Amino acid sequence: MILADKIIEERKKNGWSQEELAEKLGVTRQSVSKWEGAQSVPDLNRLLEMSRLFGVSTDYLLKDEIEKPVKNEGDEENADTPLRVVSLEEAQRFLRLKRENARQIAAGVFLCILGVALLALLGGLSEYGPLPLSEDAGGALGMVLLLILIAVAVTRFIRCGQRMREFEFMEEEEFETAYGVTGMAREVRREYAEKYAPLTIAGAVLCIVGIVPLFIAVIFTQSERVYVLMAVLMLLIIGAGAACFILAGVNRGAVDMLLQEGDYLRRKKQRSGLLSTVSLVYWMMATAIYLVWSFQVNFEVSWIVWPVAGVLYPAVLAVTRAVAEKRGE
């Protein structure tokens, strides 16, 4: 069997179209078509990647006399440990729970940002009017409301985690999917592309436009009270944008996790523990900085920790991924 026939056979075994295999390899569909038509031969890097994707050795792909797939050495080591198989019913339940959790998580994040907005509002209006409260009393009341809203949000997050506990293995382990799961997941992805793409756009627009109220206040007024109100409005707009991002991202990530694509490629799962640890430490540090700043300096300006932390978070994750890849983790 020649290389072209082996590529066709292995691609069909995995239920991939030429377009899907091309996407995984970072080439065009025409390139895959030429390989399968024996009109051209993939380069060494593509052969190595196909070997990994198909779970076969490069010898099997390159040597015509080898008719049966030969597993990679890493696969042979785990040959006695069969991968867990996700049934169609489990996959459907997983996607449904992820959809429900996406709404809960988005609402929880918005509640946290709302709490910061209330803290800024009460602290600012108690100092600059018209609230009949001292600055300390306004800040203390705002802090109480913030902690209550954070507690409600954390409760939502914990419940979401508990509901997904049976599917935790999908984030860290390799698994197989039963017949029909891949086709169902790809159909869901197409539906999500139409439904959630506008949410991603809306989230980006809201996060960019969110700063506008603060600029308007600086340009057109010198009132401290207006500054406070515009800062609160900015937080609410950014909170809405973050909720849009979460709704779109969680649902899109659920399909990627089920298909083991994107950030959930099998080789990338090895880095998931590192990313989780970095994320936990990062947000614990952000919380500690916020609380220390709030209690020792000023409640009115410490809210800036959260938008700054949110902006820097993707950069921290990107650096972490780059370091992990460089070290081969």
mmCIF file of C-alpha atoms in Angstrom:
data_model
loop_
_atom_site.group_PDB
_atom_site.id
_atom_site.type_symbol
_atom_site.label_atom_id
_atom_site.label_comp_id
_atom_site.label_asym_id
_atom_site.label_seq_id
_atom_site.Cartn_x
_atom_site.Cartn_y
_atom_site.Cartn_z
ATOM 1 C CA MET A 1 0.000 0.000 0.000
ATOM 2 C CA ILE A 2 1.454 3.357 -1.015
ATOM 3 C CA LEU A 3 1.564 6.514 1.115
ATOM 4 C CA ALA A 4 -1.419 8.097 -0.668
ATOM 5 C CA ASP A 5 -3.668 5.127 0.136
ATOM 6 C CA LYS A 6 -2.494 5.064 3.751
ATOM 7 C CA ILE A 7 -3.324 8.746 4.210
ATOM 8 C CA ILE A 8 -6.819 8.157 2.795
ATOM 9 C CA GLU A 9 -7.367 5.093 4.997
ATOM 10 C CA GLU A 10 -6.171 6.714 8.228
ATOM 11 C CA ARG A 11 -8.090 9.932 7.534
ATOM 12 C CA LYS A 12 -11.321 8.021 7.022
ATOM 13 C CA LYS A 13 -10.691 5.905 10.126
ATOM 14 C CA ASN A 14 -10.671 9.122 12.155
ATOM 15 C CA GLY A 15 -13.779 10.431 10.408
ATOM 16 C CA TRP A 16 -12.015 13.507 9.029
ATOM 17 C CA SER A 17 -12.661 15.221 5.725
ATOM 18 C CA GLN A 18 -9.802 16.527 3.615
ATOM 19 C CA GLU A 19 -10.551 20.023 4.910
ATOM 20 C CA GLU A 20 -10.388 18.860 8.531
ATOM 21 C CA LEU A 21 -7.090 17.021 8.072
ATOM 22 C CA ALA A 22 -5.677 20.043 6.237
ATOM 23 C CA GLU A 23 -6.688 22.299 9.145
ATOM 24 C CA LYS A 24 -4.964 20.030 11.673
ATOM 25 C CA LEU A 25 -1.779 19.986 9.577
ATOM 26 C CA GLY A 26 -1.800 23.691 8.760
ATOM 27 C CA VAL A 27 -2.006 23.173 4.990
ATOM 28 C CA THR A 28 -4.622 23.695 2.285
ATOM 29 C CA ARG A 29 -7.221 21.140 1.257
ATOM 30 C CA GLN A 30 -5.606 21.076 -2.182
ATOM 31 C CA SER A 31 -2.347 19.858 -0.621
ATOM 32 C CA VAL A 32 -4.114 16.951 1.068
ATOM 33 C CA SER A 33 -5.915 16.177 -2.174
ATOM 34 C CA LYS A 34 -2.594 16.029 -4.045
ATOM 35 C CA TRP A 35 -1.077 13.735 -1.406
ATOM 36 C CA GLU A 36 -4.021 11.370 -1.629
ATOM 37 C CA GLY A 37 -3.889 11.470 -5.417
ATOM 38 C CA ALA A 38 -0.154 10.637 -5.344
ATOM 39 C CA GLN A 39 0.545 13.907 -7.162
ATOM 40 C CA SER A 40 2.925 15.137 -4.450
ATOM 41 C CA VAL A 41 4.514 13.970 -1.192
ATOM 42 C CA PRO A 42 4.236 15.749 2.189
ATOM 43 C CA ASP A 43 7.416 17.102 3.712
ATOM 44 C CA LEU A 44 9.059 15.557 6.767
ATOM 45 C CA ASN A 45 7.343 17.827 9.288
ATOM 46 C CA ARG A 46 3.917 16.994 7.863
ATOM 47 C CA LEU A 47 4.741 13.275 7.906
ATOM 48 C CA LEU A 48 5.736 13.482 11.563
ATOM 49 C CA GLU A 49 2.552 15.363 12.382
ATOM 50 C CA MET A 50 0.419 12.828 10.508
ATOM 51 C CA SER A 51 2.189 10.048 12.382
ATOM 52 C CA ARG A 52 1.146 11.683 15.645
ATOM 53 C CA LEU A 53 -2.398 12.447 14.519
ATOM 54 C CA PHE A 54 -3.015 8.936 13.163
ATOM 55 C CA GLY A 55 -1.201 7.235 16.031
ATOM 56 C CA VAL A 56 1.012 5.222 13.672
ATOM 57 C CA SER A 57 4.742 5.051 13.017
ATOM 58 C CA THR A 58 6.470 6.963 10.247
ATOM 59 C CA ASP A 59 7.805 3.629 8.965
ATOM 60 C CA TYR A 60 4.253 2.508 8.291
ATOM 61 C CA LEU A 61 3.512 5.690 6.345
ATOM 62 C CA LEU A 62 6.721 5.651 4.303
ATOM 63 C CA LYS A 63 7.314 1.953 3.606
ATOM 64 C CA ASP A 64 4.991 0.473 1.023
ATOM 65 C CA GLU A 65 5.725 -3.080 2.164
ATOM 66 C CA ILE A 66 4.223 -2.425 5.612
ATOM 67 C CA GLU A 67 0.506 -3.067 5.118
ATOM 68 C CA LYS A 68 -0.735 -2.874 8.711
ATOM 69 C CA PRO A 69 -0.461 0.214 10.952
ATOM 70 C CA VAL A 70 2.434 0.184 13.396
ATOM 71 C CA LYS A 71 1.731 2.174 16.550
ATOM 72 C CA ASN A 72 4.088 4.822 17.878
ATOM 73 C CA GLU A 73 6.396 3.803 20.710
ATOM 74 C CA GLY A 74 4.435 5.923 23.169
ATOM 75 C CA ASP A 75 1.244 4.162 22.136
ATOM 76 C CA GLU A 76 2.866 0.742 22.597
ATOM 77 C CA GLU A 77 3.780 1.644 26.165
ATOM 78 C CA ASN A 78 0.105 2.309 26.891
ATOM 79 C CA ALA A 79 -1.271 -0.524 24.781
ATOM 80 C CA ASP A 80 -2.471 -2.389 27.879
ATOM 81 C CA THR A 81 -4.378 0.660 29.088
ATOM 82 C CA PRO A 82 -7.367 1.215 26.790
ATOM 83 C CA LEU A 83 -8.572 4.776 26.488
ATOM 84 C CA ARG A 84 -11.915 5.709 27.940
ATOM 85 C CA VAL A 85 -14.654 5.898 25.322
ATOM 86 C CA VAL A 86 -17.152 8.788 25.436
ATOM 87 C CA SER A 87 -20.556 7.627 24.211
ATOM 88 C CA LEU A 88 -22.956 9.741 22.179
ATOM 89 C CA GLU A 89 -25.247 10.131 25.209
ATOM 90 C CA GLU A 90 -22.330 11.272 27.402
ATOM 91 C CA ALA A 91 -21.186 13.730 24.734
ATOM 92 C CA GLN A 92 -24.668 15.248 24.446
ATOM 93 C CA ARG A 93 -24.945 15.541 28.234
ATOM 94 C CA PHE A 94 -21.483 17.133 28.381
ATOM 95 C CA LEU A 95 -22.386 19.804 25.812
ATOM 96 C CA ARG A 96 -25.716 20.499 27.510
ATOM 97 C CA LEU A 97 -24.074 20.974 30.918
ATOM 98 C CA LYS A 98 -21.437 23.223 29.366
ATOM 99 C CA ARG A 99 -24.155 25.410 27.826
ATOM 100 C CA GLU A 100 -25.887 25.734 31.182
ATOM 101 C CA ASN A 101 -22.608 26.385 32.995
ATOM 102 C CA ALA A 102 -21.620 29.053 30.472
ATOM 103 C CA ARG A 103 -24.633 31.129 31.527
ATOM 104 C CA GLN A 104 -23.895 30.578 35.210
ATOM 105 C CA ILE A 105 -20.216 31.484 34.868
ATOM 106 C CA ALA A 106 -20.964 34.565 32.762
ATOM 107 C CA ALA A 107 -23.484 35.727 35.365
ATOM 108 C CA GLY A 108 -20.980 35.057 38.166
ATOM 109 C CA VAL A 109 -18.252 37.096 36.500
ATOM 110 C CA PHE A 110 -20.676 39.958 35.900
ATOM 111 C CA LEU A 111 -21.689 39.849 39.590
ATOM 112 C CA CYS A 112 -18.037 40.214 40.619
ATOM 113 C CA ILE A 113 -17.597 43.235 38.356
ATOM 114 C CA LEU A 114 -20.939 44.634 39.571
ATOM 115 C CA GLY A 115 -19.648 44.356 43.127
ATOM 116 C CA VAL A 116 -16.562 46.399 42.229
ATOM 117 C CA ALA A 117 -18.814 48.952 40.508
ATOM 118 C CA LEU A 118 -21.007 49.256 43.624
ATOM 119 C CA LEU A 119 -17.935 49.690 45.794
ATOM 120 C CA ALA A 120 -16.703 52.529 43.577
ATOM 121 C CA LEU A 121 -20.194 54.066 43.441
ATOM 122 C CA LEU A 122 -20.826 54.041 47.188
ATOM 123 C CA GLY A 123 -17.320 55.145 48.040
ATOM 124 C CA GLY A 124 -17.383 57.979 45.512
ATOM 125 C CA LEU A 125 -20.895 59.277 46.185
ATOM 126 C CA SER A 126 -20.406 59.155 49.952
ATOM 127 C CA GLU A 127 -17.399 61.448 49.544
ATOM 128 C CA TYR A 128 -18.701 63.755 46.814
ATOM 129 C CA GLY A 129 -22.448 63.482 47.556
ATOM 130 C CA PRO A 130 -25.336 63.044 47.591
ATOM 131 C CA LEU A 131 -25.236 59.978 49.885
ATOM 132 C CA PRO A 132 -25.616 60.897 53.579
ATOM 133 C CA LEU A 133 -22.706 58.648 54.537
ATOM 134 C CA SER A 134 -19.137 59.273 55.560
ATOM 135 C CA GLU A 135 -16.414 58.179 53.170
ATOM 136 C CA ASP A 136 -15.434 55.304 55.467
ATOM 137 C CA ALA A 137 -19.040 54.187 55.898
ATOM 138 C CA GLY A 138 -19.659 54.272 52.143
ATOM 139 C CA GLY A 139 -16.495 52.276 51.484
ATOM 140 C CA ALA A 140 -17.384 49.737 54.184
ATOM 141 C CA LEU A 141 -20.922 49.308 52.799
ATOM 142 C CA GLY A 142 -19.548 48.881 49.302
ATOM 143 C CA MET A 143 -17.065 46.288 50.550
ATOM 144 C CA VAL A 144 -19.863 44.334 52.230
ATOM 145 C CA LEU A 145 -21.901 44.308 49.012
ATOM 146 C CA LEU A 146 -18.822 43.317 47.016
ATOM 147 C CA LEU A 147 -18.114 40.358 49.304
ATOM 148 C CA ILE A 148 -21.765 39.257 49.153
ATOM 149 C CA LEU A 149 -21.781 39.333 45.352
ATOM 150 C CA ILE A 150 -18.435 37.527 45.199
ATOM 151 C CA ALA A 151 -19.821 34.869 47.545
ATOM 152 C CA VAL A 152 -22.850 34.403 45.272
ATOM 153 C CA ALA A 153 -20.557 34.199 42.231
ATOM 154 C CA VAL A 154 -18.195 31.715 43.875
ATOM 155 C CA THR A 155 -21.191 29.554 44.805
ATOM 156 C CA ARG A 156 -22.159 29.481 41.134
ATOM 157 C CA PHE A 157 -18.610 28.584 40.119
ATOM 158 C CA ILE A 158 -18.415 25.745 42.653
ATOM 159 C CA ARG A 159 -21.755 24.320 41.530
ATOM 160 C CA CYS A 160 -20.610 24.434 37.915
ATOM 161 C CA GLY A 161 -17.431 22.587 38.838
ATOM 162 C CA GLN A 162 -19.357 19.936 40.741
ATOM 163 C CA ARG A 163 -21.709 19.342 37.829
ATOM 164 C CA MET A 164 -18.773 18.795 35.470
ATOM 165 C CA ARG A 165 -16.804 16.550 37.810
ATOM 166 C CA GLU A 166 -17.662 13.400 35.859
ATOM 167 C CA PHE A 167 -16.072 14.955 32.766
ATOM 168 C CA GLU A 168 -12.867 16.256 34.385
ATOM 169 C CA PHE A 169 -10.858 13.509 32.675
ATOM 170 C CA MET A 170 -11.553 15.143 29.303
ATOM 171 C CA GLU A 171 -9.387 18.136 30.198
ATOM 172 C CA GLU A 172 -6.302 16.148 31.174
ATOM 173 C CA GLU A 173 -6.502 12.653 29.681
ATOM 174 C CA GLU A 174 -6.692 11.222 26.193
ATOM 175 C CA PHE A 175 -9.953 9.520 25.304
ATOM 176 C CA GLU A 176 -11.805 8.028 22.383
ATOM 177 C CA THR A 177 -15.278 8.890 21.121
ATOM 178 C CA ALA A 178 -17.958 6.440 20.066
ATOM 179 C CA TYR A 179 -19.413 6.323 16.583
ATOM 180 C CA GLY A 180 -21.442 9.428 15.779
ATOM 181 C CA VAL A 181 -19.884 11.691 18.406
ATOM 182 C CA THR A 182 -17.463 13.437 16.044
ATOM 183 C CA GLY A 183 -20.167 14.150 13.461
ATOM 184 C CA MET A 184 -22.545 15.438 16.150
ATOM 185 C CA ALA A 185 -19.853 17.674 17.655
ATOM 186 C CA ARG A 186 -18.952 19.168 14.285
ATOM 187 C CA GLU A 187 -22.601 19.907 13.588
ATOM 188 C CA VAL A 188 -22.856 21.621 16.976
ATOM 189 C CA ARG A 189 -19.745 23.624 16.108
ATOM 190 C CA ARG A 190 -21.386 24.879 12.925
ATOM 191 C CA GLU A 191 -24.457 25.917 14.909
ATOM 192 C CA TYR A 192 -22.290 27.645 17.511
ATOM 193 C CA ALA A 193 -20.380 29.511 14.806
ATOM 194 C CA GLU A 194 -23.617 31.189 13.749
ATOM 195 C CA LYS A 195 -24.959 31.685 17.259
ATOM 196 C CA TYR A 196 -21.904 32.727 19.238
ATOM 197 C CA ALA A 197 -19.773 34.582 16.703
ATOM 198 C CA PRO A 198 -21.918 37.722 17.220
ATOM 199 C CA LEU A 199 -21.349 37.388 20.979
ATOM 200 C CA THR A 200 -17.583 37.398 20.485
ATOM 201 C CA ILE A 201 -17.851 40.521 18.333
ATOM 202 C CA ALA A 202 -20.162 42.155 20.883
ATOM 203 C CA GLY A 203 -17.750 41.311 23.704
ATOM 204 C CA ALA A 204 -14.824 42.882 21.856
ATOM 205 C CA VAL A 205 -16.815 46.013 21.005
ATOM 206 C CA LEU A 206 -18.103 46.435 24.570
ATOM 207 C CA CYS A 207 -14.642 46.040 26.101
ATOM 208 C CA ILE A 208 -13.219 48.617 23.694
ATOM 209 C CA VAL A 209 -16.122 51.064 24.003
ATOM 210 C CA GLY A 210 -16.283 50.630 27.777
ATOM 211 C CA ILE A 211 -13.550 53.194 28.357
ATOM 212 C CA VAL A 212 -15.426 55.881 26.403
ATOM 213 C CA PRO A 213 -17.600 57.123 29.328
ATOM 214 C CA LEU A 214 -14.478 57.915 31.347
ATOM 215 C CA PHE A 215 -12.977 59.919 28.479
ATOM 216 C CA ILE A 216 -16.271 61.802 28.071
ATOM 217 C CA ALA A 217 -16.211 62.757 31.746
ATOM 218 C CA VAL A 218 -12.614 63.972 31.528
ATOM 219 C CA ILE A 219 -13.294 66.061 28.385
ATOM 220 C CA PHE A 220 -16.660 67.626 29.226
ATOM 221 C CA THR A 221 -16.790 68.014 32.989
ATOM 222 C CA GLN A 222 -14.709 68.592 36.089
ATOM 223 C CA SER A 223 -17.265 67.098 38.475
ATOM 224 C CA GLU A 224 -15.878 64.371 40.724
ATOM 225 C CA ARG A 225 -19.387 62.936 41.037
ATOM 226 C CA VAL A 226 -19.620 62.535 37.259
ATOM 227 C CA TYR A 227 -16.188 60.873 37.211
ATOM 228 C CA VAL A 228 -17.466 58.299 39.678
ATOM 229 C CA LEU A 229 -20.649 57.632 37.708
ATOM 230 C CA MET A 230 -18.764 57.268 34.446
ATOM 231 C CA ALA A 231 -16.249 54.909 36.043
ATOM 232 C CA VAL A 232 -19.140 52.770 37.263
ATOM 233 C CA LEU A 233 -20.698 52.807 33.797
ATOM 234 C CA MET A 234 -17.355 51.776 32.325
ATOM 235 C CA LEU A 235 -17.166 48.771 34.655
ATOM 236 C CA LEU A 236 -20.712 47.689 33.818
ATOM 237 C CA ILE A 237 -20.063 47.880 30.065
ATOM 238 C CA ILE A 238 -16.818 45.923 30.418
ATOM 239 C CA GLY A 239 -18.653 43.412 32.614
ATOM 240 C CA ALA A 240 -21.231 42.884 29.890
ATOM 241 C CA GLY A 241 -18.426 42.414 27.363
ATOM 242 C CA ALA A 242 -16.712 39.857 29.591
ATOM 243 C CA ALA A 243 -20.005 37.949 29.930
ATOM 244 C CA CYS A 244 -20.322 37.828 26.133
ATOM 245 C CA PHE A 245 -16.791 36.481 25.810
ATOM 246 C CA ILE A 246 -17.470 33.801 28.403
ATOM 247 C CA LEU A 247 -20.731 32.658 26.805
ATOM 248 C CA ALA A 248 -19.000 32.262 23.459
ATOM 249 C CA GLY A 249 -15.706 30.903 24.778
ATOM 250 C CA VAL A 250 -17.064 28.239 27.126
ATOM 251 C CA ASN A 251 -19.354 26.792 24.460
ATOM 252 C CA ARG A 252 -16.673 26.870 21.779
ATOM 253 C CA GLY A 253 -14.168 25.347 24.187
ATOM 254 C CA ALA A 254 -16.605 22.533 25.031
ATOM 255 C CA VAL A 255 -16.687 21.387 21.402
ATOM 256 C CA ASP A 256 -12.887 21.674 21.111
ATOM 257 C CA MET A 257 -12.533 19.589 24.269
ATOM 258 C CA LEU A 258 -14.854 16.897 22.917
ATOM 259 C CA LEU A 259 -13.019 16.805 19.583
ATOM 260 C CA GLN A 260 -9.607 17.187 21.277
ATOM 261 C CA GLU A 261 -8.746 20.133 19.062
ATOM 262 C CA GLY A 262 -7.513 23.693 19.586
ATOM 263 C CA ASP A 263 -6.233 24.110 23.144
ATOM 264 C CA TYR A 264 -7.291 20.534 23.879
ATOM 265 C CA LEU A 265 -5.038 18.752 21.394
ATOM 266 C CA ARG A 266 -3.676 15.641 23.043
ATOM 267 C CA ARG A 267 -0.149 17.009 23.284
ATOM 268 C CA LYS A 268 -1.397 20.270 24.826
ATOM 269 C CA LYS A 269 -3.200 18.466 27.648
ATOM 270 C CA GLN A 270 0.199 17.803 29.169
ATOM 271 C CA ARG A 271 0.450 21.523 29.923
ATOM 272 C CA SER A 272 -3.046 21.922 31.379
ATOM 273 C CA GLY A 273 -1.876 21.352 34.948
ATOM 274 C CA LEU A 274 0.774 24.060 34.643
ATOM 275 C CA LEU A 275 -1.709 26.562 33.183
ATOM 276 C CA SER A 276 -4.229 25.817 35.937
ATOM 277 C CA THR A 277 -1.602 26.376 38.626
ATOM 278 C CA VAL A 278 -0.422 29.643 37.065
ATOM 279 C CA SER A 279 -4.032 30.868 36.765
ATOM 280 C CA LEU A 280 -4.779 30.049 40.405
ATOM 281 C CA VAL A 281 -1.643 31.796 41.678
ATOM 282 C CA TYR A 282 -2.246 34.791 39.397
ATOM 283 C CA TRP A 283 -5.785 35.490 40.602
ATOM 284 C CA MET A 284 -4.873 34.850 44.237
ATOM 285 C CA MET A 285 -2.141 37.469 43.909
ATOM 286 C CA ALA A 286 -4.551 39.896 42.220
ATOM 287 C CA THR A 287 -7.051 39.419 45.047
ATOM 288 C CA ALA A 288 -4.363 39.917 47.693
ATOM 289 C CA ILE A 289 -3.117 43.116 46.025
ATOM 290 C CA TYR A 290 -6.675 44.436 45.778
ATOM 291 C CA LEU A 291 -7.497 43.761 49.442
ATOM 292 C CA VAL A 292 -4.204 45.189 50.768
ATOM 293 C CA TRP A 293 -4.558 48.300 48.603
ATOM 294 C CA SER A 294 -8.203 48.750 49.581
ATOM 295 C CA PHE A 295 -7.686 48.523 53.324
ATOM 296 C CA GLN A 296 -4.379 50.386 53.561
ATOM 297 C CA VAL A 297 -4.699 53.032 50.865
ATOM 298 C CA ASN A 298 -8.015 53.851 49.194
ATOM 299 C CA PHE A 299 -11.139 51.935 48.221
ATOM 300 C CA GLU A 300 -11.950 54.449 45.488
ATOM 301 C CA VAL A 301 -8.994 53.645 43.270
ATOM 302 C CA SER A 302 -8.199 50.027 44.167
ATOM 303 C CA TRP A 303 -10.903 48.742 41.780
ATOM 304 C CA ILE A 304 -8.457 49.435 38.950
ATOM 305 C CA VAL A 305 -6.675 46.197 39.965
ATOM 306 C CA TRP A 306 -9.408 44.090 38.317
ATOM 307 C CA PRO A 307 -9.465 45.595 34.820
ATOM 308 C CA VAL A 308 -5.654 45.679 34.788
ATOM 309 C CA ALA A 309 -5.503 42.046 35.927
ATOM 310 C CA GLY A 310 -8.020 41.080 33.266
ATOM 311 C CA VAL A 311 -6.000 42.775 30.526
ATOM 312 C CA LEU A 312 -2.713 41.197 31.650
ATOM 313 C CA TYR A 313 -4.132 37.692 32.172
ATOM 314 C CA PRO A 314 -4.027 36.599 28.480
ATOM 315 C CA ALA A 315 -0.420 37.808 28.276
ATOM 316 C CA VAL A 316 0.518 35.769 31.360
ATOM 317 C CA LEU A 317 -1.056 32.651 29.850
ATOM 318 C CA ALA A 318 0.699 33.255 26.522
ATOM 319 C CA VAL A 319 4.095 33.554 28.231
ATOM 320 C CA THR A 320 3.376 30.419 30.278
ATOM 321 C CA ARG A 321 2.505 28.433 27.138
ATOM 322 C CA ALA A 322 5.630 29.685 25.371
ATOM 323 C CA VAL A 323 7.867 28.684 28.305
ATOM 324 C CA ALA A 324 6.176 25.275 28.555
ATOM 325 C CA GLU A 325 6.652 24.623 24.833
ATOM 326 C CA LYS A 326 10.291 25.694 24.981
ATOM 327 C CA ARG A 327 10.960 23.326 27.866
ATOM 328 C CA GLY A 328 8.969 20.568 26.185
ATOM 329 C CA GLU A 329 6.464 20.296 29.014
#
